[in-house]
Short mmCIF file of C-alpha atoms in Angstrom, two decimals:
data_model
loop_
_atom_site.label_atom_id
_atom_site.label_comp_id
_atom_site.label_asym_id
_atom_site.label_seq_id
_atom_site.Cartn_x
_atom_site.Cartn_y
_atom_site.Cartn_z
CA MET S 19 15.59 -22.13 3.37
CA ARG S 20 14.84 -23.78 6.73
CA PRO S 21 11.31 -25.17 7.19
CA LEU S 22 9.00 -22.98 9.41
CA ARG S 23 8.63 -24.24 13.20
CA ALA S 24 5.30 -24.85 14.68
CA ASP S 25 5.05 -21.56 16.40
CA GLU S 26 6.14 -19.83 12.86
CA LEU S 27 3.80 -21.82 11.03
CA LEU S 28 0.77 -20.86 13.50
CA LEU S 29 1.68 -17.05 13.24
CA ALA S 30 1.81 -17.51 9.51
CA GLU S 31 -1.45 -19.33 9.11
CA ALA S 32 -3.19 -16.89 11.38
CA ALA S 33 -1.93 -13.78 8.99
CA SER S 34 -2.70 -16.03 5.43
CA ALA S 35 -6.18 -16.83 7.06
CA ARG S 36 -6.90 -12.78 6.80
CA PRO S 37 -4.97 -11.92 3.62
CA VAL S 38 -7.35 -8.90 2.68
CA ALA S 39 -8.88 -8.21 6.02
CA PRO S 40 -8.47 -4.50 7.45
CA PRO S 41 -4.70 -4.33 8.80
CA ALA S 42 -5.98 -3.37 12.44
CA GLU S 43 -8.16 -6.75 12.36
CA ARG S 44 -5.10 -8.60 10.94
CA ALA S 45 -2.75 -7.32 13.55
CA ARG S 46 -5.19 -7.92 16.38
CA GLY S 47 -5.11 -11.61 15.09
CA LEU S 48 -1.44 -11.61 15.22
CA LEU S 49 -1.36 -10.85 18.57
CA GLU S 50 -3.73 -13.11 19.97
CA VAL S 51 -2.00 -16.01 18.35
CA LEU S 52 1.60 -14.36 19.43
CA ARG S 53 0.46 -14.60 23.33
CA ARG S 54 -0.20 -18.34 22.98
CA VAL S 55 3.59 -18.62 22.00
CA VAL S 56 5.24 -15.83 23.92
CA PRO S 57 3.40 -15.15 27.25
CA PHE S 58 2.85 -11.27 28.13
CA ASP S 59 0.37 -9.11 29.97
CA ALA S 60 -0.12 -6.60 27.39
CA ALA S 61 1.11 -5.83 23.74
CA PHE S 62 1.56 -2.90 21.39
CA LEU S 63 1.70 -3.36 17.49
CA ALA S 64 2.08 -0.50 15.26
CA PHE S 65 3.09 0.63 11.59
CA ALA S 66 6.47 2.02 10.82
CA ASP S 67 6.24 5.17 8.61
CA PRO S 68 10.16 5.37 8.01
CA TRP S 69 9.60 8.66 5.62
CA GLU S 70 7.79 10.30 8.32
CA ARG S 71 9.76 8.95 11.35
CA ARG S 72 6.49 8.19 12.72
CA TYR S 73 4.56 5.16 14.00
CA TYR S 74 0.73 4.39 13.77
CA SER S 75 -0.88 1.95 16.40
CA LEU S 76 -2.49 -0.88 14.72
CA ALA S 77 -3.68 -3.14 17.95
CA THR S 78 -3.06 -3.48 21.23
CA LEU S 79 -4.14 -6.06 24.07
CA ASP S 80 -4.80 -5.30 27.30
CA LEU S 81 -3.69 -1.73 27.47
CA ASP S 82 -5.94 1.00 29.01
CA ASP S 83 -7.27 4.03 26.85
CA ALA S 84 -4.66 6.38 27.97
CA ALA S 85 -1.91 4.27 27.61
CA VAL S 86 -2.83 3.49 24.23
CA GLN S 87 -3.47 7.44 23.38
CA PHE S 88 0.22 7.92 24.62
CA LEU S 89 1.47 5.04 22.38
CA GLU S 90 -0.08 6.93 19.42
CA GLY S 91 2.01 9.92 20.13
CA PRO S 92 5.18 11.01 18.82
CA GLN S 93 7.03 10.31 22.13
CA VAL S 94 7.11 6.88 21.35
CA ALA S 95 9.06 7.26 17.94
CA ARG S 96 11.67 9.34 19.88
CA ASP S 97 12.08 6.62 22.48
CA ILE S 98 12.42 3.86 19.96
CA GLU S 99 15.01 5.56 18.03
CA LEU S 100 16.93 6.38 21.29
CA THR S 101 16.93 2.83 22.59
CA GLY S 102 17.80 1.20 19.21
CA THR S 103 14.97 -0.59 18.58
CA ASP S 104 14.20 1.18 15.11
CA ARG S 105 16.76 -1.06 13.75
CA ALA S 106 17.62 -4.82 13.20
CA CYS S 107 18.62 -6.32 16.34
CA PRO S 108 17.74 -8.84 18.81
CA PRO S 109 14.74 -8.07 20.81
CA LEU S 110 15.52 -5.27 23.72
CA GLY S 111 13.72 -4.60 27.01
CA PRO S 112 14.46 -2.36 30.04
CA SER S 113 16.93 -4.43 31.80
CA ASP S 114 19.09 -4.18 28.66
CA LEU S 115 19.37 -0.29 28.81
CA PRO S 116 22.59 1.37 30.40
CA TYR S 117 20.15 3.67 32.49
CA PRO S 118 17.07 3.16 34.46
CA ALA S 119 13.90 2.74 32.19
CA GLU S 120 12.21 5.67 34.29
CA GLU S 121 14.47 7.76 32.37
CA LEU S 122 12.53 7.27 29.06
CA PRO S 123 9.06 8.96 29.12
CA THR S 124 7.55 5.97 27.41
CA TRP S 125 8.22 3.86 30.43
CA ALA S 126 7.92 6.91 33.05
CA GLU S 127 4.73 8.53 31.95
CA CYS S 128 2.86 5.36 30.20
CA LEU S 129 3.80 2.12 30.85
CA ILE S 130 4.96 2.04 34.56
CA PRO S 131 1.75 3.91 35.54
CA SER S 132 -0.31 1.16 33.53
CA GLY S 133 1.60 -1.40 36.06
CA LEU S 134 3.78 -2.68 33.52
CA ARG S 135 7.54 -3.20 34.43
CA GLU S 136 9.28 -5.19 31.56
CA GLY S 137 8.88 -6.26 28.06
CA LEU S 138 10.67 -6.59 24.85
CA GLY S 139 10.62 -4.20 21.48
CA VAL S 140 11.50 -5.38 18.34
CA ALA S 141 11.64 -3.61 15.15
CA LEU S 142 9.82 -5.37 12.36
CA PHE S 143 11.31 -5.89 8.65
CA ALA S 144 9.28 -7.36 5.87
CA ASP S 145 11.18 -8.79 2.81
CA GLY S 146 13.92 -6.72 1.15
CA GLY S 147 14.83 -5.10 4.45
CA ARG S 148 11.72 -2.89 4.58
CA HIS S 149 10.93 -1.52 8.17
CA VAL S 150 6.96 -1.92 8.41
CA GLY S 151 6.58 -1.82 12.13
CA HIS S 152 7.24 -2.39 15.85
CA LEU S 153 6.42 -4.98 18.29
CA ALA S 154 6.20 -4.62 21.99
CA VAL S 155 5.17 -7.20 24.45
CA LEU S 156 5.05 -6.21 28.12
CA SER S 157 4.70 -7.69 31.67
CA ALA S 158 3.90 -6.67 34.99
CA SER S 159 6.55 -9.01 36.25
CA PRO S 160 9.58 -7.25 37.31
CA ALA S 161 11.65 -10.11 36.23
CA PRO S 162 13.89 -9.61 32.87
CA PRO S 163 12.51 -12.06 29.97
CA SER S 164 14.09 -15.29 29.68
CA ALA S 165 16.77 -16.16 26.78
CA ALA S 166 14.53 -18.35 25.46
CA THR S 167 11.99 -15.85 25.61
CA ARG S 168 14.04 -13.82 23.63
CA ARG S 169 14.88 -16.28 21.05
CA ARG S 170 11.64 -17.03 20.14
CA LEU S 171 10.49 -13.54 19.90
CA ALA S 172 13.50 -12.90 17.49
CA ARG S 173 12.69 -16.08 15.60
CA LEU S 174 8.91 -14.75 15.48
CA ALA S 175 8.85 -11.24 14.53
CA PRO S 176 9.75 -11.65 10.69
CA VAL S 177 6.41 -13.66 10.61
CA VAL S 178 4.67 -10.99 12.34
CA ALA S 179 6.14 -8.39 9.93
CA ARG S 180 5.02 -10.28 6.77
CA GLY S 181 1.51 -10.58 8.25
CA LEU S 182 1.34 -6.72 9.19
CA ASP S 183 2.99 -5.61 5.83
CA PRO S 184 0.66 -3.24 4.20
CA LEU S 185 2.08 -4.29 0.63
CA SER S 186 1.07 -7.68 1.43
CA SER S 187 -2.77 -6.93 1.00
CA LEU S 188 -2.08 -4.41 -1.85
CA LEU S 189 -0.48 -7.63 -3.57
CA ALA S 190 -3.59 -9.59 -2.78
CA CYS S 191 -5.44 -6.68 -4.76
CA ALA S 192 -2.73 -6.45 -7.68
CA ARG S 193 -3.46 -10.35 -8.03
CA LEU S 194 -7.07 -9.86 -9.20
CA VAL S 195 -6.02 -7.72 -12.22
CA GLN S 196 -5.60 -10.23 -14.97
CA GLY S 197 -2.34 -10.62 -16.67
CA VAL S 198 -0.74 -7.90 -14.61
CA THR S 199 3.09 -7.47 -15.80
CA ALA S 200 4.40 -4.43 -13.65
CA GLY S 201 3.26 -2.40 -11.00
CA THR S 202 4.23 -0.08 -8.04
CA ALA S 203 2.40 1.44 -5.04
CA LEU S 204 2.15 5.29 -4.83
CA ARG S 205 3.32 6.86 -1.74
CA ALA S 206 1.37 9.95 -0.67
CA ASP S 207 4.77 12.08 -0.58
CA GLY S 208 4.94 12.07 -4.32
CA GLY S 209 7.48 8.55 -4.31
CA CYS S 210 6.92 5.31 -5.31
CA GLN S 211 7.27 1.82 -3.43
CA VAL S 212 8.40 -1.22 -5.08
CA LEU S 213 5.82 -4.29 -4.87
CA PRO S 214 7.54 -7.37 -3.72
CA GLY S 215 7.39 -9.96 -6.42
CA LEU S 216 6.14 -7.58 -9.33
CA ALA S 217 8.59 -5.92 -12.16
CA THR S 218 9.09 -2.06 -12.43
CA ASP S 219 8.47 -0.44 -15.63
CA PRO S 220 10.06 2.67 -16.85
CA LEU S 221 6.30 4.17 -17.38
CA LEU S 222 6.06 3.57 -13.63
CA LEU S 223 9.15 5.59 -12.21
CA PRO S 224 8.73 8.92 -10.30
CA GLY S 225 8.41 11.57 -12.72
CA SER S 226 6.65 10.10 -15.69
CA PRO S 227 3.83 11.39 -17.30
CA LEU S 228 1.67 8.44 -16.59
CA LEU S 229 2.07 8.58 -12.70
CA GLY S 230 1.43 12.35 -12.77
CA PHE S 231 -2.16 11.24 -14.57
CA VAL S 232 -2.51 8.13 -12.06
CA ARG S 233 -1.98 10.36 -8.97
CA ARG S 234 -4.68 12.93 -10.40
CA ARG S 235 -7.00 9.79 -10.68
CA VAL S 236 -6.44 8.80 -7.20
CA GLY S 237 -7.22 12.23 -5.90
CA ASP S 238 -10.33 12.27 -7.80
CA GLY S 239 -11.40 9.63 -5.05
CA ARG S 240 -11.91 6.80 -7.74
CA VAL S 241 -11.78 3.40 -6.00
CA SER S 242 -10.58 1.65 -9.07
CA SER S 243 -10.29 2.48 -12.61
CA SER S 244 -8.56 1.53 -15.85
CA PHE S 245 -7.41 3.25 -18.94
CA LEU S 246 -4.88 2.95 -21.89
CA TRP S 247 -1.76 4.36 -22.11
CA PRO S 248 0.06 4.67 -25.38
CA LEU S 249 3.35 3.23 -25.73
CA GLY S 250 6.27 4.88 -27.69
CA GLY S 251 4.76 8.15 -28.03
CA ALA S 252 1.38 10.03 -28.06
CA HIS S 253 0.01 8.11 -31.70
CA ALA S 254 1.02 4.64 -29.99
CA PRO S 255 3.45 3.53 -32.50
CA ASP S 256 4.17 0.48 -30.20
CA GLY S 257 0.63 -0.03 -28.95
CA HIS S 258 -1.16 0.54 -25.97
CA ALA S 259 -0.77 -1.07 -22.03
CA ARG S 260 -3.52 -1.32 -19.89
CA VAL S 261 -3.29 0.78 -16.49
CA THR S 262 -5.43 -0.14 -13.50
CA VAL S 263 -5.48 2.38 -10.72
CA LEU S 264 -6.64 1.11 -7.56
CA SER S 265 -6.76 3.53 -4.52
CA THR S 266 -6.16 2.62 -0.83
CA SER S 267 -8.29 2.75 2.09
CA ASP S 268 -7.13 5.13 5.03
CA ASP S 269 -5.94 1.76 6.97
CA ALA S 270 -3.91 0.25 4.07
CA GLY S 271 -0.66 1.91 5.56
CA PRO S 272 0.75 5.04 6.62
CA GLY S 273 1.65 7.26 3.40
CA LEU S 274 0.54 4.70 0.63
CA ALA S 275 -1.87 6.30 -1.68
CA GLY S 276 -2.92 3.87 -4.27
CA LEU S 277 -1.48 1.29 -6.83
CA ALA S 278 -0.69 1.50 -10.28
CA LEU S 279 -0.53 -1.92 -12.27
CA LEU S 280 0.26 -2.45 -16.09
CA SER S 281 -1.11 -5.40 -18.13
CA PRO S 282 -1.63 -6.02 -22.11
CA ALA S 283 -4.28 -4.01 -23.55
CA PRO S 284 -7.83 -5.50 -23.71
CA PRO S 285 -9.57 -6.15 -27.23
CA LEU S 286 -9.81 -2.73 -29.02
CA HIS S 287 -12.86 -3.81 -31.05
CA GLY S 288 -10.66 -2.86 -34.22
CA LEU S 289 -10.30 0.71 -32.87
CA THR S 290 -7.24 2.88 -34.35
CA PRO S 291 -4.90 4.75 -32.08
CA ARG S 292 -6.47 8.10 -33.68
CA GLU S 293 -10.06 6.79 -33.05
CA LEU S 294 -8.57 5.90 -29.59
CA GLU S 295 -7.29 9.34 -29.19
CA VAL S 296 -10.84 10.85 -30.32
CA LEU S 297 -12.66 8.33 -28.00
CA GLY S 298 -10.63 9.84 -24.91
CA LEU S 299 -11.04 13.37 -25.43
CA LEU S 300 -15.05 12.50 -26.16
CA VAL S 301 -14.70 11.02 -22.64
CA GLU S 302 -13.31 13.85 -21.20
CA GLY S 303 -16.25 15.88 -22.47
CA CYS S 304 -14.66 17.74 -25.57
CA THR S 305 -17.19 18.55 -28.51
CA ASN S 306 -16.34 17.82 -32.12
CA SER S 307 -15.11 21.58 -32.43
CA ASP S 308 -13.04 21.16 -29.40
CA ILE S 309 -11.33 17.64 -30.76
CA ALA S 310 -10.95 19.09 -34.04
CA ARG S 311 -8.90 22.26 -32.81
CA ARG S 312 -6.85 19.87 -30.53
CA LEU S 313 -6.11 17.34 -33.30
CA VAL S 314 -5.37 20.16 -35.84
CA VAL S 315 -8.24 18.56 -38.30
CA THR S 316 -11.67 19.68 -39.47
CA SER S 317 -14.88 18.91 -37.63
CA ARG S 318 -16.16 16.62 -40.22
CA THR S 319 -13.13 14.50 -40.04
CA ILE S 320 -14.00 14.43 -36.34
CA ALA S 321 -17.54 13.39 -37.25
CA THR S 322 -16.26 10.75 -39.54
CA HIS S 323 -14.24 9.29 -36.93
CA LEU S 324 -17.08 9.34 -34.34
CA GLU S 325 -19.42 7.44 -37.12
CA HIS S 326 -16.36 4.69 -37.21
CA ILE S 327 -16.53 4.70 -33.16
CA ALA S 328 -20.13 3.97 -32.94
CA ALA S 329 -20.31 1.45 -35.62
CA LYS S 330 -17.01 -0.56 -33.95
CA LEU S 331 -18.68 -0.25 -30.38
CA ARG S 332 -22.00 -0.68 -31.46
CA THR S 333 -23.22 2.45 -29.59
CA PRO S 334 -26.09 4.42 -30.80
CA THR S 335 -24.65 8.01 -29.39
CA ARG S 336 -21.49 9.41 -28.81
CA THR S 337 -22.65 9.31 -25.15
CA HIS S 338 -23.08 5.65 -25.17
CA ALA S 339 -19.66 5.24 -26.74
CA ALA S 340 -17.76 7.37 -23.71
CA VAL S 341 -19.68 5.26 -21.24
CA ARG S 342 -18.49 2.05 -22.72
CA ALA S 343 -14.92 3.48 -23.06
CA GLU S 344 -14.80 4.36 -19.71
CA ARG S 345 -16.57 1.00 -18.78
CA ASP S 346 -14.31 -1.20 -20.68
CA GLY S 347 -10.95 0.74 -19.98
CA LEU S 348 -10.51 1.69 -23.53
CA TYR S 349 -10.03 5.44 -22.27
CA VAL S 350 -6.89 7.29 -23.56
CA PRO S 351 -6.18 10.00 -21.80
CA ALA S 352 -5.33 13.60 -23.80
CA MET S 353 -1.64 14.02 -23.89
CA PRO S 354 -0.08 17.50 -22.92
CA CYS S 355 0.05 19.87 -25.63
#
């Protein structure tokens, strides 16, 4: 891998200085640094949502409110697709088109009335070929961009893409969870997005019971939570994995709902798989009779389990035991009957 040049290092440092900053703040910082190495009069930086075929404006520089409003609309996506600037190709400007720029609504109705006559647009691709955004640098001069400017922007576009990539901030959050062995990002459309640098796991594949439960937790509005998931079957013949669920904020990226991360189970304080099962049903608000019916045992058996659980967790009441289970990630969700 070739060493980064000075302008690439400048952009990379700008991105790494704000690893968990809101995307809009990161994007604006990237544009301000980019302007120092690729001069422009105005700029537009947007997330790409390839599943919805839309773009979400992240940051602009020196564009008026009317122009920004237009650039956040659906016409921009159609014009980007029409000109081919949604594909992995060199930056493209109006002078490269086989027809006048005025035939594109984005130019005719937005950019030209804003006093902009030229520019370059380029699709942004992060690691693994993921289409993460679009960058447009714009000029009031009608002179086409120089070959040197085109080459520099083409070289810098991957650096901007890495700084823009919504999965970068999610990975920064994932690294805060100790001992993570696998993870996935949850898409709002029900699919999953591989997290670069993290392994995948059958438990995290679309359609798994675990992911169904994780989505319900995200839907409940929890910012973060953790619980245990039985391995090898409902009675955990292979032990448990710890699952950490992190919900994403609205500005984390288009269509992303949260993260599901796997790590080794924490200390279980000597609780058996059956006691963890009882504890999980207790957390879910079940009475002793409810738990007994669910597990097809007597209420006295459940009372005995709860006595053992209280002793092992050193909690005086069933309520305290449930609270500690949630707090310490010892909650095991009830498996479907």
